[in-house]
XYZ file of N, CA, C and O in Angstrom:
576
model
N -36.197 102.696 -4.928
C -37.057 102.320 -5.754
C -37.486 101.115 -6.514
O -36.474 100.578 -6.926
N -38.418 100.885 -6.528
C -39.720 99.184 -6.400
C -38.789 99.273 -7.541
O -38.965 99.845 -8.926
N -38.464 97.038 -7.608
C -38.169 96.866 -8.704
C -39.103 96.961 -10.312
O -40.885 96.606 -9.142
N -39.857 97.073 -10.827
C -40.753 97.063 -12.005
C -41.195 98.233 -11.584
O -42.300 98.665 -12.539
N -41.020 99.233 -10.893
C -41.585 100.880 -11.344
C -41.298 101.606 -12.747
O -39.911 100.760 -12.768
N -42.543 102.046 -12.425
C -42.180 102.573 -13.957
C -40.794 103.345 -14.717
O -40.072 104.018 -15.613
N -40.293 104.557 -13.267
C -39.020 105.240 -13.328
C -37.432 104.351 -13.968
O -36.725 104.932 -13.809
N -38.269 103.378 -13.181
C -36.826 102.444 -13.490
C -36.584 102.281 -14.358
O -35.350 101.878 -14.429
N -37.600 102.028 -14.947
C -37.580 101.287 -16.799
C -36.942 102.442 -17.356
O -36.182 102.214 -17.686
N -37.484 103.886 -16.650
C -37.273 104.841 -17.589
C -35.831 104.940 -16.984
O -34.841 105.452 -18.207
N -34.757 105.042 -16.395
C -34.020 104.884 -15.605
C -33.109 104.266 -16.501
O -31.778 104.371 -16.778
N -33.607 102.526 -16.415
C -32.713 101.867 -16.627
C -32.445 101.549 -18.298
O -31.221 101.704 -18.901
N -33.262 102.270 -19.346
C -32.783 102.743 -20.833
C -31.986 103.911 -20.647
O -31.391 104.230 -21.480
N -32.151 105.447 -19.881
C -31.334 106.147 -20.034
C -29.676 105.724 -19.584
O -28.778 105.899 -20.268
N -29.994 105.185 -18.787
C -28.580 104.655 -18.018
C -28.078 103.747 -18.790
O -26.400 103.613 -19.051
N -28.536 102.653 -18.993
C -27.942 101.530 -20.351
C -27.816 101.636 -21.829
O -27.685 101.319 -22.350
N -28.227 103.723 -21.830
C -27.894 103.856 -23.422
C -26.537 103.367 -23.751
O -25.535 103.954 -24.910
N -25.488 104.076 -22.695
C -23.932 103.284 -22.791
C -23.797 102.343 -23.233
O -22.851 102.023 -24.134
N -24.009 101.247 -22.530
C -24.067 100.290 -22.718
C -24.507 99.574 -24.731
O -23.587 98.736 -24.704
N -25.644 100.283 -24.741
C -26.146 99.694 -26.330
C -25.043 100.463 -27.838
O -24.915 99.598 -28.497
N -24.726 102.111 -26.716
C -23.282 102.339 -27.490
C -22.419 101.490 -28.235
O -22.071 101.968 -29.354
N -21.661 101.278 -27.062
C -20.606 100.892 -27.048
C -20.820 100.016 -27.586
O -19.931 99.293 -28.487
N -22.078 98.166 -27.735
C -22.103 96.946 -28.686
C -22.085 96.883 -29.540
O -21.701 96.646 -30.794
N -22.907 98.263 -29.846
C -23.308 98.350 -31.240
C -21.642 98.768 -32.196
O -21.822 98.026 -33.213
N -21.697 99.782 -31.445
C -20.358 100.897 -32.163
C -19.002 99.807 -31.767
O -18.247 100.118 -32.863
N -18.803 99.471 -31.069
C -17.343 98.758 -30.941
C -17.111 96.787 -30.745
O -16.209 96.500 -31.819
N -18.075 96.304 -30.031
C -18.114 94.943 -30.498
C -19.148 94.721 -31.713
O -18.469 93.522 -32.152
N -20.012 95.204 -32.667
C -20.391 95.186 -33.215
C -21.030 93.198 -33.827
O -19.948 92.771 -34.160
N -21.620 92.864 -33.082
C -22.122 91.413 -32.424
C -23.273 91.085 -33.960
O -23.875 92.247 -34.706
N -23.496 90.058 -34.503
C -24.586 90.010 -34.906
C -25.860 90.083 -35.401
O -26.609 90.684 -35.942
N -25.892 90.134 -33.780
C -27.053 90.748 -33.530
C -27.227 91.315 -31.809
O -26.067 90.262 -31.482
N -27.922 92.095 -31.001
C -27.741 92.613 -29.884
C -29.362 93.153 -29.581
O -30.038 93.854 -30.017
N -29.665 91.830 -28.716
C -30.964 92.454 -27.672
C -31.453 93.341 -26.550
O -30.094 92.567 -25.872
N -31.751 94.524 -25.869
C -31.903 94.574 -24.711
C -33.319 94.879 -24.469
O -33.349 96.019 -24.449
N -33.576 94.152 -22.960
C -34.744 94.819 -22.563
C -34.986 95.419 -21.005
O -34.018 94.448 -20.278
N -35.099 96.505 -20.299
C -34.383 96.511 -19.331
C -32.879 96.473 -19.298
O -32.088 96.798 -20.263
N -32.533 95.704 -17.923
C -31.292 95.217 -18.020
C -30.755 94.192 -18.212
O -30.174 93.512 -18.046
N -31.645 93.601 -18.896
C -31.408 91.978 -19.556
C -31.169 92.526 -21.604
O -30.947 92.700 -21.524
N -30.324 91.390 -21.563
C -29.448 91.393 -22.934
C -28.537 90.444 -23.195
O -28.563 89.682 -22.640
N -29.420 89.833 -24.445
C -28.467 89.433 -25.003
C -27.939 89.635 -26.242
O -27.687 90.898 -26.919
N -26.118 88.514 -26.393
C -25.870 88.956 -27.941
C -25.678 88.308 -28.872
O -25.022 86.645 -28.367
N -26.014 87.887 -30.219
C -25.638 87.032 -31.167
C -24.588 86.832 -31.680
O -23.990 88.259 -32.155
N -23.677 85.829 -31.890
C -22.079 86.006 -32.627
C -22.003 84.916 -33.310
O -22.259 84.144 -32.958
N -20.980 84.994 -34.020
C -20.849 84.098 -34.659
C -20.131 82.884 -34.736
O -20.299 81.212 -34.912
N -19.134 82.785 -33.268
C -18.961 81.216 -33.087
C -18.486 81.085 -31.380
O -18.589 82.652 -31.118
N -17.963 80.779 -30.705
C -17.841 81.057 -29.755
C -16.682 82.036 -28.728
O -17.508 82.166 -27.676
N -15.181 81.347 -29.506
C -14.497 82.249 -29.233
C -14.808 83.831 -29.532
O -14.980 84.557 -28.188
N -16.010 84.370 -30.359
C -16.415 85.849 -30.390
C -17.284 85.842 -29.507
O -17.498 87.211 -28.737
N -18.218 85.092 -28.946
C -18.912 85.113 -27.679
C -17.716 84.886 -26.264
O -18.660 86.363 -25.791
N -17.212 84.758 -26.178
C -16.656 84.871 -25.227
C -15.594 86.105 -24.538
O -15.679 86.439 -23.653
N -14.906 86.991 -26.046
C -14.583 88.044 -25.926
C -15.507 88.608 -25.883
O -15.691 89.986 -24.973
N -16.572 88.715 -26.696
C -17.966 89.676 -26.246
C -18.563 89.626 -24.757
O -18.772 91.298 -24.474
N -17.967 88.580 -24.341
C -18.968 88.927 -22.570
C -17.890 89.477 -22.092
O -18.263 89.870 -20.723
N -16.326 89.163 -22.148
C -15.410 89.786 -21.300
C -15.477 91.160 -21.476
O -15.598 91.674 -20.347
N -15.242 91.020 -22.784
C -15.573 92.862 -22.924
C -16.632 93.772 -22.716
O -16.689 95.167 -22.391
N -17.857 93.383 -22.550
C -19.367 93.808 -22.348
C -19.283 93.844 -20.731
O -19.796 95.028 -20.059
N -19.066 92.812 -19.888
C -18.815 92.688 -18.097
C -18.524 93.393 -17.703
O -17.987 94.822 -16.703
N -16.439 94.183 -18.888
C -15.454 95.346 -17.939
C -16.312 96.112 -18.588
O -16.217 97.024 -17.313
N -16.758 96.393 -19.300
C -17.339 98.041 -19.439
C -18.354 97.891 -18.999
O -18.352 99.641 -18.232
N -19.391 97.650 -18.206
C -20.256 97.918 -17.536
C -19.784 97.731 -16.088
O -20.270 98.568 -15.560
N -18.558 97.278 -15.754
C -18.350 97.720 -14.036
C -16.853 98.936 -14.263
O -17.157 99.275 -13.081
N -16.238 98.874 -15.449
C -14.796 100.113 -15.139
C -16.038 101.377 -15.366
O -15.529 101.839 -15.287
N -16.737 101.868 -16.751
C -17.815 102.606 -17.128
C -19.267 102.684 -16.346
O -19.649 104.004 -16.073
N -19.902 101.973 -15.925
C -20.698 102.398 -15.445
C -21.236 101.500 -13.882
O -22.362 101.620 -13.727
N -19.847 101.216 -13.129
C -19.910 100.785 -11.932
C -21.131 99.523 -11.743
O -22.002 99.201 -10.437
N -21.548 99.047 -12.575
C -22.117 97.681 -12.732
C -21.875 96.357 -12.791
O -20.398 96.371 -13.282
N -22.266 95.519 -11.770
C -21.997 94.020 -12.438
C -22.681 92.837 -12.952
O -23.774 92.945 -12.864
N -22.667 92.022 -13.283
C -23.577 91.087 -13.706
C -23.648 90.409 -13.197
O -22.771 89.813 -12.124
N -24.956 89.598 -12.873
C -25.357 88.179 -12.458
C -24.441 87.600 -13.177
O -25.010 87.232 -14.032
N -23.550 86.810 -11.941
C -22.916 85.553 -12.311
C -24.482 83.994 -12.855
O -23.867 83.189 -13.622
N -25.192 84.212 -11.709
C -26.282 83.688 -12.880
C -26.759 83.177 -14.212
O -26.978 82.257 -14.700
N -26.930 84.417 -14.351
C -26.940 85.052 -15.967
C -26.445 85.091 -17.239
O -26.482 85.503 -17.885
N -24.819 84.960 -16.408
C -24.240 85.196 -17.581
C -23.309 84.165 -18.459
O -22.180 83.439 -17.362
N -23.794 83.289 -19.158
C -23.212 82.229 -20.090
C -23.330 82.567 -21.353
O -24.705 83.398 -21.909
N -22.717 81.320 -22.133
C -22.605 81.174 -23.430
C -23.376 79.889 -23.895
O -23.671 79.034 -23.160
N -24.352 80.150 -24.396
C -25.029 79.154 -25.139
C -25.088 79.040 -26.882
O -25.805 80.056 -27.011
N -25.484 77.591 -27.128
C -25.334 77.622 -29.113
C -27.306 77.803 -28.736
O -28.048 77.731 -28.279
N -27.549 78.684 -29.942
C -28.264 79.389 -30.159
C -29.789 77.634 -30.154
O -30.911 77.869 -29.626
N -29.324 76.845 -30.712
C -29.702 75.731 -31.161
C -30.397 75.020 -30.469
O -31.456 74.511 -29.762
N -29.875 75.771 -29.053
C -30.387 74.970 -27.626
C -31.209 75.356 -27.452
O -32.023 75.656 -26.153
N -32.217 76.931 -27.545
C -32.629 77.088 -26.802
C -32.371 78.867 -26.109
O -31.981 77.936 -24.966
N -32.528 79.974 -25.946
C -32.152 80.691 -25.586
C -33.637 81.386 -24.517
O -34.476 81.782 -25.002
N -33.560 81.204 -23.280
C -34.791 82.025 -22.173
C -34.167 83.038 -21.979
O -33.420 83.178 -21.239
N -35.289 83.798 -22.653
C -34.914 85.458 -22.090
C -36.662 85.043 -22.075
O -37.695 85.618 -23.351
N -36.816 86.734 -20.939
C -38.058 87.452 -20.615
C -39.215 86.498 -20.915
O -39.952 86.500 -21.253
N -39.243 85.175 -19.993
C -40.714 84.071 -20.611
C -40.626 83.542 -21.965
O -41.742 82.482 -21.584
N -39.628 83.808 -22.635
C -39.660 82.775 -24.174
C -38.670 81.573 -23.867
O -37.826 82.302 -24.191
N -38.429 80.893 -24.577
C -37.518 80.703 -25.078
C -37.660 80.308 -26.742
O -38.700 80.081 -27.367
N -35.948 80.706 -27.247
C -36.168 81.576 -28.486
C -34.910 80.099 -28.583
O -34.076 80.019 -28.535
N -35.301 79.771 -30.553
C -35.267 78.814 -31.011
C -34.422 79.380 -32.677
O -35.785 79.935 -32.935
N -34.169 79.047 -33.095
C -33.217 79.677 -34.756
C -34.921 79.645 -35.904
O -35.069 80.037 -36.188
N -35.533 78.491 -35.210
C -36.811 78.405 -36.199
C -37.798 78.422 -35.695
O -38.966 78.270 -35.223
N -38.036 79.154 -34.306
C -39.462 80.293 -33.379
C -39.243 80.069 -31.985
O -38.217 80.420 -31.581
N -40.114 80.237 -31.218
C -40.468 80.602 -29.717
C -41.681 79.698 -29.106
O -42.701 79.801 -30.412
N -40.661 79.504 -28.239
C -42.143 79.016 -27.040
C -42.262 79.898 -25.789
O -41.440 79.693 -25.725
N -43.973 79.924 -25.393
C -43.968 80.447 -23.690
C -42.978 79.186 -23.016
O -42.980 78.150 -23.274
N -41.964 79.955 -21.934
C -41.695 78.254 -20.825
C -43.137 78.649 -19.889
O -44.210 78.933 -20.512
N -43.005 76.918 -20.002
C -44.359 76.663 -18.851
C -44.583 77.427 -17.515
O -45.560 77.416 -17.289
N -43.866 77.933 -17.278
C -44.246 78.888 -15.844
C -45.205 80.149 -16.198
O -46.228 80.760 -15.839
N -44.706 80.413 -17.190
C -45.536 82.019 -17.821
C -46.586 81.499 -18.688
O -47.617 81.943 -18.040
N -46.955 80.171 -19.232
C -47.895 79.831 -19.866
C -49.082 79.166 -17.825
O -50.307 79.855 -18.738
N -48.886 79.098 -17.562
C -49.519 78.268 -16.033
C -50.028 80.275 -15.836
O -51.069 79.787 -14.897
N -49.008 80.806 -15.225
C -49.234 81.982 -14.459
C -50.514 82.837 -15.727
O -51.479 82.938 -15.057
N -50.489 83.158 -16.700
C -51.670 82.840 -17.366
C -52.240 82.614 -17.423
O -53.814 83.386 -17.464
N -52.782 81.315 -17.568
C -54.332 80.466 -16.984
C -54.909 81.332 -15.915
O -56.022 81.045 -15.481
N -53.766 80.931 -14.012
C -53.875 81.797 -12.723
C -54.761 82.634 -13.381
O -55.645 83.186 -12.347
N -53.784 83.907 -13.671
C -54.465 85.044 -14.098
C -55.551 85.926 -15.230
O -55.183 86.784 -15.215
N -55.548 84.934 -15.897
C -56.889 84.812 -17.035
C -58.277 85.509 -16.308
O -58.146 84.871 -15.699
N -58.194 86.748 -16.661
C -59.761 87.488 -16.421
C -60.015 88.002 -17.678
O -59.314 88.546 -18.655
N -61.476 88.615 -17.986
C -62.030 89.536 -19.386
C -61.436 90.791 -19.375
O -61.267 90.930 -20.310
N -60.805 91.592 -18.432
C -59.800 92.484 -18.024
C -59.030 92.588 -18.731
O -58.887 93.372 -19.925
N -58.273 91.345 -18.834
C -56.783 91.385 -19.660
C -56.722 90.366 -20.573
O -56.132 89.872 -21.145
N -57.972 89.160 -20.542
C -58.006 88.978 -22.291
C -57.524 88.770 -23.135
O -56.633 87.791 -23.418
N -57.117 90.030 -23.553
C -56.671 90.580 -25.244
C -55.833 90.272 -24.901
O -54.722 90.314 -25.886
N -54.393 91.078 -23.385
C -53.472 91.033 -23.837
C -52.259 89.467 -23.966
O -51.845 89.244 -24.498
N -53.546 88.951 -22.758
C -52.523 87.632 -22.822
C -52.939 86.649 -23.852
O -52.675 86.137 -24.595
N -54.029 87.013 -24.462
C -54.344 86.747 -26.576
C -53.451 86.837 -26.877
O -52.762 85.617 -27.565
N -52.669 88.149 -27.112
C -51.909 88.485 -27.685
C -50.581 87.927 -27.760
O -49.771 87.474 -28.442
N -49.848 87.828 -26.433
C -49.111 86.963 -25.572
C -48.660 85.439 -26.428
O -48.176 85.374 -26.579
N -50.227 84.927 -25.899
C -49.899 83.896 -26.972
C -50.175 82.987 -28.154
O -49.195 82.055 -28.681
N -50.646 83.863 -28.739
C -50.540 84.453 -29.976
C -49.015 84.008 -30.740
O -49.125 83.523 -31.846
N -49.141 85.071 -30.171
C -47.404 85.312 -30.766
C -46.241 84.241 -30.677
O -44.895 83.913 -31.355
N -46.385 83.540 -28.671
C -45.048 82.657 -28.503
C -45.723 81.430 -28.252
O -45.034 80.561 -27.779
N -46.523 80.708 -28.732
C -46.994 79.449 -28.985
C -47.484 78.865 -30.165
O -47.839 79.543 -31.160
N -48.057 77.952 -30.281
C -48.813 76.627 -30.994
C -49.594 76.745 -31.523
O -50.500 76.921 -30.878
N -50.528 75.780 -32.142
C -52.419 76.344 -32.548
C -53.019 75.941 -30.990
O -53.968 75.582 -30.751
N -52.230 74.536 -30.777
C -52.444 73.777 -29.116
C -53.085 74.738 -28.562
O -54.122 74.667 -27.379
N -51.910 75.679 -27.854
C -52.406 76.534 -27.038
C -52.950 77.525 -27.014
O -54.027 78.267 -26.283
N -52.838 78.111 -28.182
C -53.955 78.754 -28.533
C -54.773 78.747 -28.362
O -56.208 79.626 -27.955
N -55.282 77.292 -28.977
C -56.980 76.627 -29.051
C -57.263 77.110 -27.518
O -58.091 76.985 -26.891
N -56.670 76.505 -26.708
C -56.936 76.531 -25.075
C -57.313 77.176 -24.587
O -57.645 77.543 -24.369
N -56.448 78.600 -25.144
C -56.861 80.148 -24.530
C -58.099 80.164 -25.211
O -58.899 80.736 -24.331
N -58.412 80.294 -26.271
C -59.282 80.663 -26.985
C -60.652 79.462 -25.682
O -61.188 81.037 -25.612
N -60.419 78.746 -25.624
C -61.834 78.168 -25.417
C -61.600 78.613 -23.418
O -63.122 78.828 -23.378
N -61.047 79.299 -23.214
C -60.229 79.707 -21.640
C -61.272 80.962 -21.623
O -61.867 81.060 -21.041
N -61.148 81.748 -22.358
C -61.058 83.307 -23.060
C -62.903 82.711 -23.317
O -63.565 83.367 -22.629
N -63.067 82.238 -23.848
C -64.326 82.110 -23.828
C -65.840 81.409 -22.556
O -66.536 81.789 -22.567
N -64.737 80.558 -22.091
C -65.991 80.372 -20.247
C -65.440 81.000 -20.577
O -67.265 81.626 -18.960
N -64.633 82.098 -19.442
C -64.954 83.575 -18.313
C -66.006 84.046 -19.310
O -66.212 84.493 -18.259
N -65.932 84.551 -20.587
C -66.640 85.704 -20.522
C -68.025 84.719 -20.982
O -69.872 86.117 -20.687
N -68.213 83.334 -20.993
C -69.718 82.992 -21.314
C -70.672 83.043 -19.832
O -71.794 83.241 -19.290
N -69.576 83.331 -18.386
C -70.049 83.272 -17.235
C -70.357 84.543 -17.100
O -71.170 84.274 -15.909
N -69.964 84.879 -17.561
C -70.622 86.705 -17.383
C -71.707 87.090 -17.450
O -71.800 87.653 -17.031
N -72.678 86.237 -18.640
C -73.374 86.123 -19.438
C -74.567 84.754 -18.311
O -75.273 85.329 -17.902
């Protein structure tokens, strides 16, 4: 089954529901966020984070027969920024990663401009929003 296929997304939600229940009811982190097979646990301190990390990894391995990718398995302070789904999340806000911004500009077309506009407005500063608006204006102007 290809990655990104709609059925793989549905199956990941069904299969990882057990992880959701374990994290929420057994670990009880400060906050928990999961999208597909990516997830973040927010904790009070580093010791608790390390504990949650080992417990969730063990649960995935023993109960769901899944392994955590070591490349993405790390503990970081929130103030340093968390990279998640193409967005850098900070306690004071969030911003698009440069790679996502460049890809947005490359793929911008009249038929997808409203979608990209929403993404940029939600995760960027005024300067980038203004730049995207001008690019959309120019693209639409070319059609007339």
